[in-house]
PDB file of C-alpha atoms in Angstrom:
ATOM      1  CA  UNK A   1      76.343 120.811 229.045  1.00 43.00           C
ATOM      2  CA  UNK A   2      73.313 121.516 231.243  1.00 46.00           C
ATOM      3  CA  UNK A   3      70.948 124.401 230.740  1.00 60.00           C
ATOM      4  CA  UNK A   4      71.274 127.538 232.836  1.00 70.00           C
ATOM      5  CA  UNK A   5      70.743 127.662 236.574  1.00 79.00           C
ATOM      6  CA  UNK A   6      71.029 123.989 237.406  1.00 85.00           C
ATOM      7  CA  UNK A   7      74.238 123.222 239.346  1.00 89.00           C
ATOM      8  CA  UNK A   8      75.023 126.941 239.595  1.00 90.00           C
ATOM      9  CA  UNK A   9      71.901 127.595 241.672  1.00 92.00           C
ATOM     10  CA  UNK A  10      73.435 126.120 244.835  1.00 90.00           C
ATOM     11  CA  UNK A  11      76.351 128.556 244.607  1.00 90.00           C
ATOM     12  CA  UNK A  12      74.682 131.604 243.058  1.00 92.00           C
ATOM     13  CA  UNK A  13      74.341 133.595 246.272  1.00 92.00           C
ATOM     14  CA  UNK A  14      77.923 132.932 247.365  1.00 90.00           C
ATOM     15  CA  UNK A  15      79.267 134.027 243.977  1.00 90.00           C
ATOM     16  CA  UNK A  16      77.127 137.166 243.679  1.00 90.00           C
ATOM     17  CA  UNK A  17      77.533 138.768 247.076  1.00 87.00           C
ATOM     18  CA  UNK A  18      78.292 142.141 245.511  1.00 91.00           C
ATOM     19  CA  UNK A  19      74.839 142.643 243.965  1.00 94.00           C
ATOM     20  CA  UNK A  20      73.279 145.813 245.489  1.00 96.00           C
ATOM     21  CA  UNK A  21      69.805 144.377 246.070  1.00 97.00           C
ATOM     22  CA  UNK A  22      68.911 147.268 248.360  1.00 97.00           C
ATOM     23  CA  UNK A  23      69.507 149.736 245.523  1.00 97.00           C
ATOM     24  CA  UNK A  24      67.176 147.740 243.274  1.00 98.00           C
ATOM     25  CA  UNK A  25      64.466 147.756 245.957  1.00 98.00           C
ATOM     26  CA  UNK A  26      64.949 151.495 246.506  1.00 98.00           C
ATOM     27  CA  UNK A  27      64.587 152.107 242.763  1.00 98.00           C
ATOM     28  CA  UNK A  28      61.321 150.149 242.631  1.00 98.00           C
ATOM     29  CA  UNK A  29      59.904 152.062 245.582  1.00 98.00           C
ATOM     30  CA  UNK A  30      60.961 155.337 243.988  1.00 97.00           C
ATOM     31  CA  UNK A  31      58.942 154.325 240.900  1.00 97.00           C
ATOM     32  CA  UNK A  32      55.951 153.432 243.087  1.00 97.00           C
ATOM     33  CA  UNK A  33      56.134 156.819 244.831  1.00 96.00           C
ATOM     34  CA  UNK A  34      56.397 158.696 241.527  1.00 94.00           C
ATOM     35  CA  UNK A  35      53.333 156.863 240.213  1.00 92.00           C
ATOM     36  CA  UNK A  36      51.305 157.756 243.285  1.00 90.00           C
ATOM     37  CA  UNK A  37      49.156 154.626 243.203  1.00 88.00           C
ATOM     38  CA  UNK A  38      48.757 151.947 245.865  1.00 93.00           C
ATOM     39  CA  UNK A  39      51.301 149.152 245.558  1.00 97.00           C
ATOM     40  CA  UNK A  40      50.865 146.182 247.850  1.00 97.00           C
ATOM     41  CA  UNK A  41      50.988 142.995 245.770  1.00 98.00           C
ATOM     42  CA  UNK A  42      54.046 142.488 243.549  1.00 98.00           C
ATOM     43  CA  UNK A  43      55.243 139.928 241.028  1.00 98.00           C
ATOM     44  CA  UNK A  44      58.942 139.104 241.028  1.00 98.00           C
ATOM     45  CA  UNK A  45      59.375 137.591 237.559  1.00 98.00           C
ATOM     46  CA  UNK A  46      62.472 135.410 237.031  1.00 97.00           C
ATOM     47  CA  UNK A  47      63.045 135.676 240.774  1.00 97.00           C
ATOM     48  CA  UNK A  48      66.116 133.416 240.877  1.00 95.00           C
ATOM     49  CA  UNK A  49      67.234 132.568 244.411  1.00 96.00           C
ATOM     50  CA  UNK A  50      64.721 135.004 245.835  1.00 97.00           C
ATOM     51  CA  UNK A  51      67.005 137.449 247.651  1.00 97.00           C
ATOM     52  CA  UNK A  52      65.159 140.447 246.227  1.00 98.00           C
ATOM     53  CA  UNK A  53      61.834 138.696 246.797  1.00 98.00           C
ATOM     54  CA  UNK A  54      62.660 138.325 250.484  1.00 97.00           C
ATOM     55  CA  UNK A  55      63.832 141.927 250.727  1.00 97.00           C
ATOM     56  CA  UNK A  56      60.626 143.293 249.202  1.00 98.00           C
ATOM     57  CA  UNK A  57      58.582 141.052 251.523  1.00 97.00           C
ATOM     58  CA  UNK A  58      60.549 142.423 254.460  1.00 96.00           C
ATOM     59  CA  UNK A  59      59.567 145.916 253.310  1.00 97.00           C
ATOM     60  CA  UNK A  60      55.910 144.981 253.708  1.00 96.00           C
ATOM     61  CA  UNK A  61      54.804 143.851 250.241  1.00 98.00           C
ATOM     62  CA  UNK A  62      52.936 140.683 249.323  1.00 97.00           C
ATOM     63  CA  UNK A  63      55.029 138.772 246.799  1.00 98.00           C
ATOM     64  CA  UNK A  64      54.399 136.276 244.038  1.00 98.00           C
ATOM     65  CA  UNK A  65      57.728 134.975 242.766  1.00 98.00           C
ATOM     66  CA  UNK A  66      58.015 133.039 239.507  1.00 97.00           C
ATOM     67  CA  UNK A  67      60.996 131.334 237.910  1.00 97.00           C
ATOM     68  CA  UNK A  68      61.470 128.576 235.344  1.00 95.00           C
ATOM     69  CA  UNK A  69      64.298 126.923 237.317  1.00 94.00           C
ATOM     70  CA  UNK A  70      63.157 124.582 240.109  1.00 95.00           C
ATOM     71  CA  UNK A  71      66.726 124.561 241.422  1.00 94.00           C
ATOM     72  CA  UNK A  72      66.718 128.337 241.879  1.00 95.00           C
ATOM     73  CA  UNK A  73      63.288 128.213 243.517  1.00 96.00           C
ATOM     74  CA  UNK A  74      64.578 125.635 245.995  1.00 94.00           C
ATOM     75  CA  UNK A  75      67.170 128.199 247.074  1.00 95.00           C
ATOM     76  CA  UNK A  76      64.489 130.903 247.291  1.00 95.00           C
ATOM     77  CA  UNK A  77      62.015 128.971 249.421  1.00 91.00           C
ATOM     78  CA  UNK A  78      62.139 129.953 253.057  1.00 85.00           C
ATOM     79  CA  UNK A  79      64.464 132.920 252.532  1.00 92.00           C
ATOM     80  CA  UNK A  80      61.905 135.542 253.553  1.00 91.00           C
ATOM     81  CA  UNK A  81      61.941 136.357 257.297  1.00 90.00           C
ATOM     82  CA  UNK A  82      59.385 134.418 259.341  1.00 90.00           C
ATOM     83  CA  UNK A  83      57.672 137.602 260.536  1.00 91.00           C
ATOM     84  CA  UNK A  84      56.735 138.651 256.981  1.00 93.00           C
ATOM     85  CA  UNK A  85      53.931 137.547 254.673  1.00 92.00           C
ATOM     86  CA  UNK A  86      55.521 134.567 252.972  1.00 95.00           C
ATOM     87  CA  UNK A  87      55.887 134.840 249.182  1.00 96.00           C
ATOM     88  CA  UNK A  88      54.065 132.465 246.871  1.00 96.00           C
ATOM     89  CA  UNK A  89      56.618 130.675 244.660  1.00 97.00           C
ATOM     90  CA  UNK A  90      55.626 129.437 241.199  1.00 97.00           C
ATOM     91  CA  UNK A  91      57.723 127.351 238.830  1.00 97.00           C
ATOM     92  CA  UNK A  92      56.669 128.929 235.539  1.00 96.00           C
ATOM     93  CA  UNK A  93      58.279 129.971 232.292  1.00 96.00           C
ATOM     94  CA  UNK A  94      57.821 133.720 231.782  1.00 97.00           C
ATOM     95  CA  UNK A  95      56.045 133.145 228.465  1.00 96.00           C
ATOM     96  CA  UNK A  96      53.512 130.888 230.210  1.00 97.00           C
ATOM     97  CA  UNK A  97      52.873 133.112 233.222  1.00 97.00           C
ATOM     98  CA  UNK A  98      49.554 132.222 234.834  1.00 97.00           C
ATOM     99  CA  UNK A  99      48.561 133.922 238.083  1.00 97.00           C
ATOM    100  CA  UNK A 100      45.439 133.620 240.212  1.00 91.00           C
ATOM    101  CA  UNK A 101      44.670 137.328 239.902  1.00 94.00           C
ATOM    102  CA  UNK A 102      46.302 140.666 239.197  1.00 97.00           C
ATOM    103  CA  UNK A 103      49.241 142.365 240.899  1.00 98.00           C
ATOM    104  CA  UNK A 104      49.849 146.064 241.475  1.00 98.00           C
ATOM    105  CA  UNK A 105      53.286 145.904 239.871  1.00 98.00           C
ATOM    106  CA  UNK A 106      55.652 143.412 238.306  1.00 98.00           C
ATOM    107  CA  UNK A 107      59.413 143.653 238.207  1.00 98.00           C
ATOM    108  CA  UNK A 108      62.090 141.532 236.547  1.00 98.00           C
ATOM    109  CA  UNK A 109      65.636 142.073 237.748  1.00 97.00           C
ATOM    110  CA  UNK A 110      69.241 141.270 236.870  1.00 96.00           C
ATOM    111  CA  UNK A 111      69.031 140.493 233.149  1.00 94.00           C
ATOM    112  CA  UNK A 112      65.914 138.342 233.406  1.00 97.00           C
ATOM    113  CA  UNK A 113      64.549 139.898 230.206  1.00 98.00           C
ATOM    114  CA  UNK A 114      67.893 139.362 228.428  1.00 98.00           C
ATOM    115  CA  UNK A 115      67.445 135.619 228.908  1.00 97.00           C
ATOM    116  CA  UNK A 116      64.178 135.620 226.952  1.00 97.00           C
ATOM    117  CA  UNK A 117      64.580 134.945 223.193  1.00 97.00           C
ATOM    118  CA  UNK A 118      63.237 137.703 220.914  1.00 97.00           C
ATOM    119  CA  UNK A 119      60.506 135.459 219.523  1.00 97.00           C
ATOM    120  CA  UNK A 120      59.081 134.964 223.047  1.00 97.00           C
ATOM    121  CA  UNK A 121      59.228 138.563 224.241  1.00 97.00           C
ATOM    122  CA  UNK A 122      55.876 139.602 222.794  1.00 97.00           C
ATOM    123  CA  UNK A 123      54.178 136.696 224.538  1.00 98.00           C
ATOM    124  CA  UNK A 124      55.884 137.557 227.851  1.00 98.00           C
ATOM    125  CA  UNK A 125      54.711 141.180 227.690  1.00 98.00           C
ATOM    126  CA  UNK A 126      51.201 140.061 226.761  1.00 97.00           C
ATOM    127  CA  UNK A 127      51.050 137.811 229.833  1.00 97.00           C
ATOM    128  CA  UNK A 128      52.367 140.618 232.025  1.00 98.00           C
ATOM    129  CA  UNK A 129      49.776 142.999 230.607  1.00 97.00           C
ATOM    130  CA  UNK A 130      47.102 140.498 231.530  1.00 96.00           C
ATOM    131  CA  UNK A 131      48.206 140.151 235.154  1.00 97.00           C
ATOM    132  CA  UNK A 132      49.361 143.681 236.015  1.00 97.00           C
ATOM    133  CA  UNK A 133      46.250 145.559 237.135  1.00 96.00           C
ATOM    134  CA  UNK A 134      44.989 148.532 235.149  1.00 94.00           C
ATOM    135  CA  UNK A 135      47.180 151.551 235.923  1.00 93.00           C
ATOM    136  CA  UNK A 136      49.762 149.235 237.484  1.00 96.00           C
ATOM    137  CA  UNK A 137      53.486 149.247 236.750  1.00 98.00           C
ATOM    138  CA  UNK A 138      55.986 147.027 234.984  1.00 98.00           C
ATOM    139  CA  UNK A 139      59.664 147.573 235.812  1.00 98.00           C
ATOM    140  CA  UNK A 140      62.573 145.619 234.390  1.00 98.00           C
ATOM    141  CA  UNK A 141      66.243 146.031 233.639  1.00 98.00           C
ATOM    142  CA  UNK A 142      68.455 144.874 230.789  1.00 98.00           C
ATOM    143  CA  UNK A 143      72.112 144.773 229.972  1.00 97.00           C
ATOM    144  CA  UNK A 144      72.363 147.014 226.912  1.00 97.00           C
ATOM    145  CA  UNK A 145      73.411 145.527 223.553  1.00 97.00           C
ATOM    146  CA  UNK A 146      76.632 147.567 223.709  1.00 97.00           C
ATOM    147  CA  UNK A 147      77.447 146.103 227.109  1.00 97.00           C
ATOM    148  CA  UNK A 148      76.928 142.524 225.928  1.00 97.00           C
ATOM    149  CA  UNK A 149      79.022 143.052 222.794  1.00 97.00           C
ATOM    150  CA  UNK A 150      81.852 144.465 224.895  1.00 97.00           C
ATOM    151  CA  UNK A 151      82.002 141.193 226.843  1.00 96.00           C
ATOM    152  CA  UNK A 152      82.897 139.183 223.740  1.00 97.00           C
ATOM    153  CA  UNK A 153      85.972 137.036 224.341  1.00 96.00           C
ATOM    154  CA  UNK A 154      86.262 137.923 228.019  1.00 96.00           C
ATOM    155  CA  UNK A 155      87.126 135.237 230.565  1.00 96.00           C
ATOM    156  CA  UNK A 156      85.988 135.557 234.187  1.00 94.00           C
ATOM    157  CA  UNK A 157      86.802 133.772 237.429  1.00 93.00           C
ATOM    158  CA  UNK A 158      84.581 133.760 240.524  1.00 90.00           C
ATOM    159  CA  UNK A 159      85.572 131.778 243.584  1.00 88.00           C
ATOM    160  CA  UNK A 160      85.067 131.135 247.277  1.00 87.00           C
ATOM    161  CA  UNK A 161      86.641 128.531 249.537  1.00 87.00           C
ATOM    162  CA  UNK A 162      84.125 125.937 248.340  1.00 90.00           C
ATOM    163  CA  UNK A 163      83.543 126.734 244.672  1.00 92.00           C
ATOM    164  CA  UNK A 164      85.383 127.946 241.580  1.00 93.00           C
ATOM    165  CA  UNK A 165      83.431 129.197 238.551  1.00 94.00           C
ATOM    166  CA  UNK A 166      85.201 129.839 235.250  1.00 94.00           C
ATOM    167  CA  UNK A 167      83.257 131.379 232.408  1.00 93.00           C
ATOM    168  CA  UNK A 168      83.915 132.718 228.935  1.00 96.00           C
ATOM    169  CA  UNK A 169      81.684 135.087 226.985  1.00 97.00           C
ATOM    170  CA  UNK A 170      81.264 134.765 223.208  1.00 98.00           C
ATOM    171  CA  UNK A 171      79.004 137.149 221.275  1.00 98.00           C
ATOM    172  CA  UNK A 172      77.224 135.795 218.197  1.00 97.00           C
ATOM    173  CA  UNK A 173      76.568 138.633 215.743  1.00 96.00           C
ATOM    174  CA  UNK A 174      74.211 136.512 213.606  1.00 96.00           C
ATOM    175  CA  UNK A 175      71.967 135.578 216.540  1.00 96.00           C
ATOM    176  CA  UNK A 176      72.566 138.842 218.420  1.00 97.00           C
ATOM    177  CA  UNK A 177      73.214 137.018 221.658  1.00 98.00           C
ATOM    178  CA  UNK A 178      76.039 136.237 224.019  1.00 97.00           C
ATOM    179  CA  UNK A 179      76.793 132.733 225.238  1.00 97.00           C
ATOM    180  CA  UNK A 180      78.474 132.115 228.564  1.00 94.00           C
ATOM    181  CA  UNK A 181      80.110 128.720 228.885  1.00 93.00           C
ATOM    182  CA  UNK A 182      80.584 127.947 232.580  1.00 93.00           C
ATOM    183  CA  UNK A 183      82.673 125.363 234.385  1.00 94.00           C
ATOM    184  CA  UNK A 184      81.780 125.007 238.058  1.00 93.00           C
ATOM    185  CA  UNK A 185      84.171 123.199 240.405  1.00 94.00           C
ATOM    186  CA  UNK A 186      82.672 122.575 243.846  1.00 92.00           C
ATOM    187  CA  UNK A 187      84.311 121.061 246.904  1.00 86.00           C
ATOM    188  CA  UNK A 188      82.978 117.627 247.863  1.00 82.00           C
ATOM    189  CA  UNK A 189      84.891 116.396 250.896  1.00 82.00           C
ATOM    190  CA  UNK A 190      88.451 115.754 249.752  1.00 85.00           C
ATOM    191  CA  UNK A 191      87.466 115.880 246.082  1.00 89.00           C
ATOM    192  CA  UNK A 192      86.180 118.458 243.602  1.00 90.00           C
ATOM    193  CA  UNK A 193      83.127 117.982 241.395  1.00 92.00           C
ATOM    194  CA  UNK A 194      82.942 119.580 237.964  1.00 94.00           C
ATOM    195  CA  UNK A 195      79.647 120.743 236.421  1.00 93.00           C
ATOM    196  CA  UNK A 196      78.964 122.682 233.234  1.00 93.00           C
ATOM    197  CA  UNK A 197      76.281 125.167 232.272  1.00 93.00           C
ATOM    198  CA  UNK A 198      75.492 127.307 229.256  1.00 94.00           C
ATOM    199  CA  UNK A 199      73.795 130.681 229.593  1.00 95.00           C
ATOM    200  CA  UNK A 200      72.490 132.733 226.659  1.00 97.00           C
ATOM    201  CA  UNK A 201      71.524 136.396 226.891  1.00 97.00           C
ATOM    202  CA  UNK A 202      70.005 138.296 223.980  1.00 98.00           C
ATOM    203  CA  UNK A 203      70.930 141.830 222.922  1.00 98.00           C
ATOM    204  CA  UNK A 204      67.487 143.438 222.991  1.00 98.00           C
ATOM    205  CA  UNK A 205      67.439 146.912 221.488  1.00 97.00           C
ATOM    206  CA  UNK A 206      65.530 149.397 223.714  1.00 97.00           C
ATOM    207  CA  UNK A 207      63.457 150.674 220.762  1.00 97.00           C
ATOM    208  CA  UNK A 208      62.368 147.116 219.975  1.00 97.00           C
ATOM    209  CA  UNK A 209      61.364 146.542 223.595  1.00 98.00           C
ATOM    210  CA  UNK A 210      59.397 149.795 223.595  1.00 97.00           C
ATOM    211  CA  UNK A 211      57.556 148.750 220.436  1.00 97.00           C
ATOM    212  CA  UNK A 212      56.663 145.331 221.864  1.00 98.00           C
ATOM    213  CA  UNK A 213      55.474 146.863 225.121  1.00 97.00           C
ATOM    214  CA  UNK A 214      53.199 149.291 223.287  1.00 96.00           C
ATOM    215  CA  UNK A 215      51.856 146.488 221.115  1.00 96.00           C
ATOM    216  CA  UNK A 216      51.043 144.518 224.282  1.00 95.00           C
ATOM    217  CA  UNK A 217      49.067 147.404 225.787  1.00 94.00           C
ATOM    218  CA  UNK A 218      51.633 149.217 227.940  1.00 96.00           C
ATOM    219  CA  UNK A 219      52.043 152.974 227.754  1.00 95.00           C
ATOM    220  CA  UNK A 220      54.152 155.772 229.295  1.00 95.00           C
ATOM    221  CA  UNK A 221      57.323 153.798 228.641  1.00 97.00           C
ATOM    222  CA  UNK A 222      60.472 155.381 230.085  1.00 97.00           C
ATOM    223  CA  UNK A 223      64.106 154.345 229.662  1.00 96.00           C
ATOM    224  CA  UNK A 224      66.151 155.010 232.799  1.00 96.00           C
ATOM    225  CA  UNK A 225      69.925 155.378 232.614  1.00 92.00           C
ATOM    226  CA  UNK A 226      70.292 156.871 236.110  1.00 92.00           C
ATOM    227  CA  UNK A 227      69.695 153.610 237.939  1.00 94.00           C
ATOM    228  CA  UNK A 228      71.431 150.855 239.899  1.00 94.00           C
ATOM    229  CA  UNK A 229      74.524 149.490 238.110  1.00 95.00           C
ATOM    230  CA  UNK A 230      74.159 151.992 235.266  1.00 94.00           C
ATOM    231  CA  UNK A 231      77.947 152.297 235.276  1.00 93.00           C
ATOM    232  CA  UNK A 232      78.195 148.640 234.262  1.00 92.00           C
ATOM    233  CA  UNK A 233      75.827 148.834 231.298  1.00 95.00           C
ATOM    234  CA  UNK A 234      72.468 148.312 232.992  1.00 97.00           C
ATOM    235  CA  UNK A 235      69.320 150.173 231.924  1.00 97.00           C
ATOM    236  CA  UNK A 236      65.890 150.108 233.555  1.00 98.00           C
ATOM    237  CA  UNK A 237      62.593 150.375 231.698  1.00 98.00           C
ATOM    238  CA  UNK A 238      59.274 151.280 233.287  1.00 98.00           C
ATOM    239  CA  UNK A 239      55.836 151.036 231.698  1.00 98.00           C
ATOM    240  CA  UNK A 240      52.270 151.694 232.826  1.00 96.00           C
ATOM    241  CA  UNK A 241      49.394 149.377 232.137  1.00 92.00           C
ATOM    242  CA  UNK A 242      46.963 152.167 231.349  1.00 80.00           C
ATOM    243  CA  UNK A 243      44.795 149.979 229.127  1.00 64.00           C
ATOM    244  CA  UNK A 244      41.496 148.694 230.435  1.00 57.00           C
ATOM    245  CA  UNK A 245      40.850 145.023 229.708  1.00 50.00           C
TER     246      UNK A 245
END
């Protein structure tokens, strides 16, 4: 079974057409306005196929987009409208983030933080603290531990005319993570091709995330439950980099 976001990357956008990217962008801009600072250069961490990257670029921001999956980045490249400042795409693991300078804010959307193992989280926040400018913002969302546990044993089907994706969710109480086993059947002429992927998301407790953020130098940490997709178990967390290097 392949690791996550290999074969699935080609079909991700078709299978996730219901994601309210505009609501995510609106939430980020609401956070920028509440902060009152100048926000021009943004980091889209774990950017995936780059739909949100392109949307934020269309709204006038300069984007750096990083993801560990070259297949997802291939889908992202060229998605931003030609009349915008084109994003810079980097194939980097979040724990090894290495930018050329600082950004005004960094965001990580759609469970990106859930995919990071607990032992790597501290390193990820340390790298973000290094590259988010002083008094800049970090914004990310998670699926809550309760939400992930509730998915245990569930079977899901996503399909279009060209692809069928079957996936089962199994929660591991010992490892505090949920594993999604995916079978992807895609149309190839008169035949169908089968691929497999395994996705693992970790049940990060909000208090643990807050502690790691503070240890990494972030302050003014706020948990937001009135946010996009809050009715489906999503929570947003914002933090200020008020520490001077």
